Amino acid sequence: MTDRYAIADVDEFDGNGSRVIAEVEGQEIAVFRHENEYYALANYCIHQAGPLCEGALSGSISTDEDGWDWVYDDEERYIVCPWHGWMFDIETGQSPKDERYAVPTYDAVVENGIVYAVR
């Protein structure tokens, strides 16, 4: 059985990188708008139950091939927990640092101007 939760009107998203957090059956779900796509995940950091989706939305930072210069890639989007800095991909829920860790995600569907989280 599929569960479908109305999260917000598309008009509630201010633009790229915006988010709406809604409570559904006692669990907060965040929907992010990134490059006209919507991504939904639990507002819950698996590290110490922090409000994950209230943190900063960021690309990835790495070093170049020589290891000397910093390279910022804004194609990837990670949510950074405001409590302890744990990062998770907003599309997959996966931690970029350790594949053992992931947060629950939902499919984000837009229908008649409303964004739904579907699981």
Backbone as JSON Lines, residues from 0, in Angstrom:
{"i":0,"aa":"M","n":[0.84,-1.17,0.0],"ca":[0.0,0.0,0.0],"c":[0.89,1.26,0.0]}
{"i":1,"aa":"T","n":[0.51,2.25,-0.79],"ca":[1.26,3.48,-0.9],"c":[0.62,4.57,-0.04]}
{"i":2,"aa":"D","n":[1.44,5.25,0.74],"ca":[0.97,6.39,1.52],"c":[1.35,7.66,0.8]}
{"i":3,"aa":"R","n":[0.42,8.61,0.75],"ca":[0.63,9.87,0.03],"c":[0.25,11.01,0.95]}
{"i":4,"aa":"Y","n":[1.16,11.96,1.14],"ca":[0.96,13.06,2.08],"c":[1.09,14.41,1.37]}
{"i":5,"aa":"A","n":[0.07,15.24,1.47],"ca":[0.14,16.59,0.92],"c":[1.07,17.41,1.82]}
{"i":6,"aa":"I","n":[2.1,18.0,1.23],"ca":[3.08,18.76,2.0],"c":[2.86,20.26,1.85]}
{"i":7,"aa":"A","n":[2.75,20.74,0.6],"ca":[2.65,22.18,0.39],"c":[2.2,22.49,-1.03]}
{"i":8,"aa":"D","n":[1.72,23.71,-1.21],"ca":[1.45,24.27,-2.53],"c":[2.78,24.61,-3.19]}
{"i":9,"aa":"V","n":[2.9,24.47,-4.49],"ca":[4.15,24.83,-5.16],"c":[4.46,26.32,-4.96]}
{"i":10,"aa":"D","n":[3.44,27.14,-4.73],"ca":[3.64,28.57,-4.5],"c":[4.36,28.87,-3.19]}
{"i":11,"aa":"E","n":[4.41,27.9,-2.28],"ca":[5.08,28.1,-1.0],"c":[6.6,28.0,-1.12]}
{"i":12,"aa":"F","n":[7.11,27.52,-2.27],"ca":[8.54,27.39,-2.48],"c":[9.04,28.66,-3.16]}
{"i":13,"aa":"D","n":[10.0,29.33,-2.53],"ca":[10.5,30.62,-3.01],"c":[11.43,30.52,-4.21]}
{"i":14,"aa":"G","n":[11.94,29.37,-4.49],"ca":[12.87,29.21,-5.6],"c":[13.85,28.1,-5.32]}
{"i":15,"aa":"N","n":[14.92,28.11,-6.08],"ca":[15.93,27.07,-5.97],"c":[16.5,27.01,-4.55]}
{"i":16,"aa":"G","n":[16.52,25.83,-3.96],"ca":[17.06,25.65,-2.62],"c":[16.06,25.87,-1.5]}
{"i":17,"aa":"S","n":[14.84,26.26,-1.86],"ca":[13.84,26.49,-0.8],"c":[13.29,25.16,-0.3]}
{"i":18,"aa":"R","n":[12.69,25.22,0.88],"ca":[12.15,24.01,1.5],"c":[10.89,24.32,2.28]}
{"i":19,"aa":"V","n":[10.08,23.3,2.44],"ca":[8.9,23.37,3.3],"c":[8.95,22.13,4.18]}
{"i":20,"aa":"I","n":[8.73,22.32,5.47],"ca":[8.7,21.21,6.42],"c":[7.29,21.09,6.96]}
{"i":21,"aa":"A","n":[6.74,19.88,6.89],"ca":[5.37,19.64,7.37],"c":[5.37,18.42,8.28]}
{"i":22,"aa":"E","n":[4.46,18.43,9.24],"ca":[4.31,17.27,10.11],"c":[3.23,16.36,9.55]}
{"i":23,"aa":"V","n":[3.57,15.08,9.42],"ca":[2.65,14.08,8.9],"c":[2.68,12.89,9.84]}
{"i":24,"aa":"E","n":[1.55,12.62,10.47],"ca":[1.43,11.47,11.37],"c":[2.56,11.42,12.4]}
{"i":25,"aa":"G","n":[2.89,12.57,12.99],"ca":[3.89,12.63,14.04],"c":[5.33,12.69,13.55]}
{"i":26,"aa":"Q","n":[5.54,12.67,12.25],"ca":[6.89,12.73,11.67],"c":[6.99,13.96,10.78]}
{"i":27,"aa":"E","n":[8.06,14.72,10.95],"ca":[8.27,15.86,10.06],"c":[8.92,15.4,8.77]}
{"i":28,"aa":"I","n":[8.38,15.88,7.66],"ca":[8.91,15.6,6.33],"c":[9.26,16.93,5.69]}
{"i":29,"aa":"A","n":[10.44,17.0,5.09],"ca":[10.87,18.21,4.39],"c":[10.85,17.94,2.89]}
{"i":30,"aa":"V","n":[10.38,18.93,2.15],"ca":[10.47,18.88,0.69],"c":[11.34,20.04,0.25]}
{"i":31,"aa":"F","n":[12.34,19.74,-0.58],"ca":[13.25,20.74,-1.12],"c":[12.96,20.92,-2.6]}
{"i":32,"aa":"R","n":[13.08,22.16,-3.04],"ca":[13.02,22.44,-4.47],"c":[14.44,22.76,-4.92]}
{"i":33,"aa":"H","n":[14.92,21.97,-5.88],"ca":[16.27,22.18,-6.42],"c":[16.2,22.02,-7.93]}
{"i":34,"aa":"E","n":[16.53,23.11,-8.65],"ca":[16.51,23.12,-10.1],"c":[15.2,22.57,-10.66]}
{"i":35,"aa":"N","n":[14.09,23.1,-10.12],"ca":[12.73,22.76,-10.56],"c":[12.34,21.3,-10.35]}
{"i":36,"aa":"E","n":[13.07,20.61,-9.5],"ca":[12.72,19.26,-9.07],"c":[12.44,19.31,-7.58]}
{"i":37,"aa":"Y","n":[11.66,18.36,-7.09],"ca":[11.32,18.31,-5.67],"c":[11.85,17.01,-5.07]}
{"i":38,"aa":"Y","n":[12.39,17.13,-3.85],"ca":[12.96,15.98,-3.14],"c":[12.43,15.99,-1.72]}
{"i":39,"aa":"A","n":[12.02,14.82,-1.22],"ca":[11.43,14.74,0.11],"c":[12.2,13.76,0.98]}
{"i":40,"aa":"L","n":[12.43,14.17,2.23],"ca":[13.08,13.28,3.18],"c":[12.65,13.62,4.6]}
{"i":41,"aa":"A","n":[12.89,12.68,5.48],"ca":[12.53,12.86,6.88],"c":[13.38,13.96,7.5]}
{"i":42,"aa":"N","n":[12.77,14.8,8.29],"ca":[13.49,15.85,9.01],"c":[14.02,15.26,10.31]}
{"i":43,"aa":"Y","n":[14.95,14.33,10.18],"ca":[15.43,13.57,11.32],"c":[16.85,13.08,11.02]}
{"i":44,"aa":"C","n":[17.8,13.57,11.76],"ca":[19.18,13.12,11.59],"c":[19.38,11.82,12.36]}
{"i":45,"aa":"I","n":[19.89,10.83,11.69],"ca":[20.08,9.53,12.33],"c":[21.21,9.53,13.35]}
{"i":46,"aa":"H","n":[22.01,10.59,13.38],"ca":[23.11,10.65,14.33],"c":[22.6,10.83,15.76]}
{"i":47,"aa":"Q","n":[21.89,11.94,16.02],"ca":[21.36,12.16,17.37],"c":[19.99,12.82,17.33]}
{"i":48,"aa":"A","n":[19.2,12.46,16.32],"ca":[17.81,12.89,16.19],"c":[17.64,14.39,16.02]}
{"i":49,"aa":"G","n":[18.64,15.05,15.47],"ca":[18.55,16.49,15.23],"c":[17.6,16.82,14.1]}
{"i":50,"aa":"P","n":[17.22,18.1,13.99],"ca":[16.3,18.56,12.94],"c":[17.07,18.74,11.62]}
{"i":51,"aa":"L","n":[17.41,17.64,11.0],"ca":[18.3,17.61,9.83],"c":[17.97,18.67,8.79]}
{"i":52,"aa":"C","n":[16.71,18.76,8.4],"ca":[16.34,19.59,7.26],"c":[16.24,21.08,7.58]}
{"i":53,"aa":"E","n":[16.57,21.45,8.8],"ca":[16.66,22.87,9.15],"c":[18.07,23.4,8.92]}
{"i":54,"aa":"G","n":[18.97,22.52,8.51],"ca":[20.35,22.9,8.26],"c":[20.55,23.5,6.88]}
{"i":55,"aa":"A","n":[21.8,23.79,6.58],"ca":[22.17,24.41,5.31],"c":[22.12,23.39,4.18]}
{"i":56,"aa":"L","n":[21.73,23.87,3.02],"ca":[21.76,23.07,1.81],"c":[23.04,23.45,1.07]}
{"i":57,"aa":"S","n":[23.85,22.45,0.72],"ca":[25.18,22.74,0.19],"c":[25.54,21.78,-0.93]}
{"i":58,"aa":"G","n":[26.49,22.19,-1.75],"ca":[27.09,21.29,-2.73],"c":[28.2,20.51,-2.04]}
{"i":59,"aa":"S","n":[29.03,19.88,-2.83],"ca":[30.13,19.12,-2.23],"c":[31.44,19.89,-2.36]}
{"i":60,"aa":"I","n":[32.3,19.69,-1.41],"ca":[33.62,20.32,-1.4],"c":[34.66,19.21,-1.39]}
{"i":61,"aa":"S","n":[35.6,19.3,-2.31],"ca":[36.68,18.32,-2.37],"c":[37.95,19.04,-2.82]}
{"i":62,"aa":"T","n":[39.01,18.29,-3.02],"ca":[40.24,18.89,-3.53],"c":[40.45,18.44,-4.97]}
{"i":63,"aa":"D","n":[41.25,19.22,-5.7],"ca":[41.55,18.85,-7.08],"c":[42.46,17.63,-7.12]}
{"i":64,"aa":"E","n":[42.83,17.21,-8.32],"ca":[43.64,16.0,-8.48],"c":[44.98,16.09,-7.77]}
{"i":65,"aa":"D","n":[45.53,17.3,-7.68],"ca":[46.81,17.48,-6.99],"c":[46.66,17.55,-5.48]}
{"i":66,"aa":"G","n":[45.43,17.75,-5.02],"ca":[45.19,17.84,-3.59],"c":[45.49,19.19,-2.99]}
{"i":67,"aa":"W","n":[45.71,20.21,-3.84],"ca":[46.08,21.53,-3.34],"c":[44.94,22.52,-3.31]}
{"i":68,"aa":"D","n":[44.09,22.48,-4.3],"ca":[43.03,23.48,-4.42],"c":[41.67,22.88,-4.09]}
{"i":69,"aa":"W","n":[40.84,23.69,-3.44],"ca":[39.48,23.27,-3.12],"c":[38.61,23.4,-4.35]}
{"i":70,"aa":"V","n":[37.71,22.43,-4.53],"ca":[36.77,22.43,-5.65],"c":[35.36,22.32,-5.08]}
{"i":71,"aa":"Y","n":[34.5,23.26,-5.47],"ca":[33.11,23.25,-5.02],"c":[32.24,22.79,-6.18]}
{"i":72,"aa":"D","n":[31.42,21.77,-5.95],"ca":[30.52,21.24,-6.96],"c":[29.09,21.48,-6.52]}
{"i":73,"aa":"D","n":[28.4,22.41,-7.19],"ca":[27.03,22.7,-6.77],"c":[26.0,21.82,-7.49]}
{"i":74,"aa":"E","n":[26.46,20.85,-8.28],"ca":[25.54,19.9,-8.91],"c":[24.97,18.93,-7.88]}
{"i":75,"aa":"E","n":[25.78,18.57,-6.92],"ca":[25.31,17.68,-5.85],"c":[24.69,18.54,-4.77]}
{"i":76,"aa":"R","n":[23.67,18.03,-4.12],"ca":[23.0,18.79,-3.06],"c":[22.91,17.95,-1.81]}
{"i":77,"aa":"Y","n":[23.49,18.5,-0.75],"ca":[23.48,17.84,0.54],"c":[22.83,18.73,1.57]}
{"i":78,"aa":"I","n":[22.09,18.11,2.48],"ca":[21.56,18.83,3.63],"c":[22.52,18.54,4.77]}
{"i":79,"aa":"V","n":[22.86,19.59,5.51],"ca":[23.84,19.47,6.58],"c":[23.12,19.69,7.91]}
{"i":80,"aa":"C","n":[23.15,18.69,8.77],"ca":[22.46,18.79,10.06],"c":[23.04,19.95,10.88]}
{"i":81,"aa":"P","n":[22.18,20.81,11.4],"ca":[22.67,21.96,12.17],"c":[23.28,21.58,13.52]}
{"i":82,"aa":"W","n":[23.03,20.39,14.0],"ca":[23.58,20.01,15.3],"c":[25.04,19.6,15.24]}
{"i":83,"aa":"H","n":[25.38,18.68,14.35],"ca":[26.75,18.14,14.34],"c":[27.37,18.04,12.95]}
{"i":84,"aa":"G","n":[26.71,18.58,11.93],"ca":[27.3,18.64,10.61],"c":[27.23,17.39,9.75]}
{"i":85,"aa":"W","n":[26.45,16.39,10.17],"ca":[26.31,15.21,9.32],"c":[25.6,15.62,8.03]}
{"i":86,"aa":"M","n":[26.04,15.05,6.9],"ca":[25.51,15.42,5.58],"c":[24.78,14.25,4.93]}
{"i":87,"aa":"F","n":[23.7,14.59,4.19],"ca":[22.95,13.58,3.47],"c":[22.48,14.15,2.14]}
{"i":88,"aa":"D","n":[22.53,13.31,1.11],"ca":[22.06,13.69,-0.22],"c":[20.55,13.85,-0.2]}
{"i":89,"aa":"I","n":[20.02,14.98,-0.7],"ca":[18.58,15.2,-0.62],"c":[17.8,14.3,-1.56]}
{"i":90,"aa":"E","n":[18.45,13.74,-2.57],"ca":[17.76,12.85,-3.5],"c":[17.72,11.41,-3.01]}
{"i":91,"aa":"T","n":[18.84,10.94,-2.51],"ca":[18.95,9.52,-2.13],"c":[18.86,9.29,-0.62]}
{"i":92,"aa":"G","n":[19.1,10.34,0.17],"ca":[19.15,10.19,1.62],"c":[20.48,9.64,2.12]}
{"i":93,"aa":"Q","n":[21.38,9.31,1.2],"ca":[22.64,8.66,1.52],"c":[23.67,9.65,2.06]}
{"i":94,"aa":"S","n":[24.46,9.19,3.03],"ca":[25.59,9.98,3.51],"c":[26.72,9.9,2.5]}
{"i":95,"aa":"P","n":[27.33,11.04,2.11],"ca":[28.46,10.98,1.19],"c":[29.74,10.51,1.88]}
{"i":96,"aa":"K","n":[29.74,10.5,3.2],"ca":[30.94,10.14,3.96],"c":[31.02,8.65,4.29]}
{"i":97,"aa":"D","n":[29.85,8.02,4.45],"ca":[29.82,6.63,4.88],"c":[28.55,5.96,4.35]}
{"i":98,"aa":"E","n":[28.7,5.02,3.46],"ca":[27.55,4.38,2.81],"c":[26.65,3.59,3.77]}
{"i":99,"aa":"R","n":[27.1,3.38,4.99],"ca":[26.26,2.67,5.96],"c":[25.11,3.53,6.47]}
{"i":100,"aa":"Y","n":[25.18,4.85,6.24],"ca":[24.2,5.75,6.83],"c":[23.33,6.42,5.77]}
{"i":101,"aa":"A","n":[22.04,6.43,6.04],"ca":[21.09,7.11,5.15],"c":[19.86,7.49,5.96]}
{"i":102,"aa":"V","n":[19.18,8.54,5.53],"ca":[17.92,8.94,6.14],"c":[16.78,8.55,5.21]}
{"i":103,"aa":"P","n":[15.59,8.34,5.76],"ca":[14.45,7.95,4.91],"c":[14.09,9.04,3.9]}
{"i":104,"aa":"T","n":[13.8,8.6,2.68],"ca":[13.36,9.51,1.63],"c":[11.97,9.12,1.17]}
{"i":105,"aa":"Y","n":[11.35,10.03,0.46],"ca":[10.04,9.82,-0.12],"c":[10.1,10.26,-1.58]}
{"i":106,"aa":"D","n":[9.23,9.74,-2.4],"ca":[9.08,10.29,-3.74],"c":[8.32,11.59,-3.6]}
{"i":107,"aa":"A","n":[8.74,12.61,-4.31],"ca":[8.03,13.89,-4.31],"c":[7.29,14.01,-5.64]}
{"i":108,"aa":"V","n":[5.98,14.19,-5.54],"ca":[5.13,14.23,-6.72],"c":[4.34,15.54,-6.7]}
{"i":109,"aa":"V","n":[4.27,16.21,-7.85],"ca":[3.48,17.43,-7.97],"c":[2.24,17.11,-8.78]}
{"i":110,"aa":"E","n":[1.1,17.44,-8.2],"ca":[-0.17,17.19,-8.88],"c":[-1.13,18.34,-8.56]}
{"i":111,"aa":"N","n":[-1.64,18.97,-9.6],"ca":[-2.57,20.1,-9.44],"c":[-2.01,21.19,-8.53]}
{"i":112,"aa":"G","n":[-0.71,21.47,-8.65],"ca":[-0.09,22.53,-7.89],"c":[0.23,22.21,-6.44]}
{"i":113,"aa":"I","n":[0.08,20.94,-6.06],"ca":[0.38,20.52,-4.69],"c":[1.51,19.49,-4.73]}
{"i":114,"aa":"V","n":[2.46,19.66,-3.8],"ca":[3.58,18.71,-3.7],"c":[3.22,17.66,-2.65]}
{"i":115,"aa":"Y","n":[3.32,16.41,-3.05],"ca":[3.03,15.29,-2.17],"c":[4.31,14.5,-1.89]}
{"i":116,"aa":"A","n":[4.43,13.96,-0.7],"ca":[5.47,12.99,-0.37],"c":[4.79,11.64,-0.42]}
{"i":117,"aa":"V","n":[5.39,10.71,-1.17],"ca":[4.78,9.4,-1.38],"c":[5.77,8.35,-0.94]}
{"i":118,"aa":"R","n":[5.24,7.37,-0.2],"ca":[6.09,6.27,0.26],"c":[5.36,4.97,0.14]}
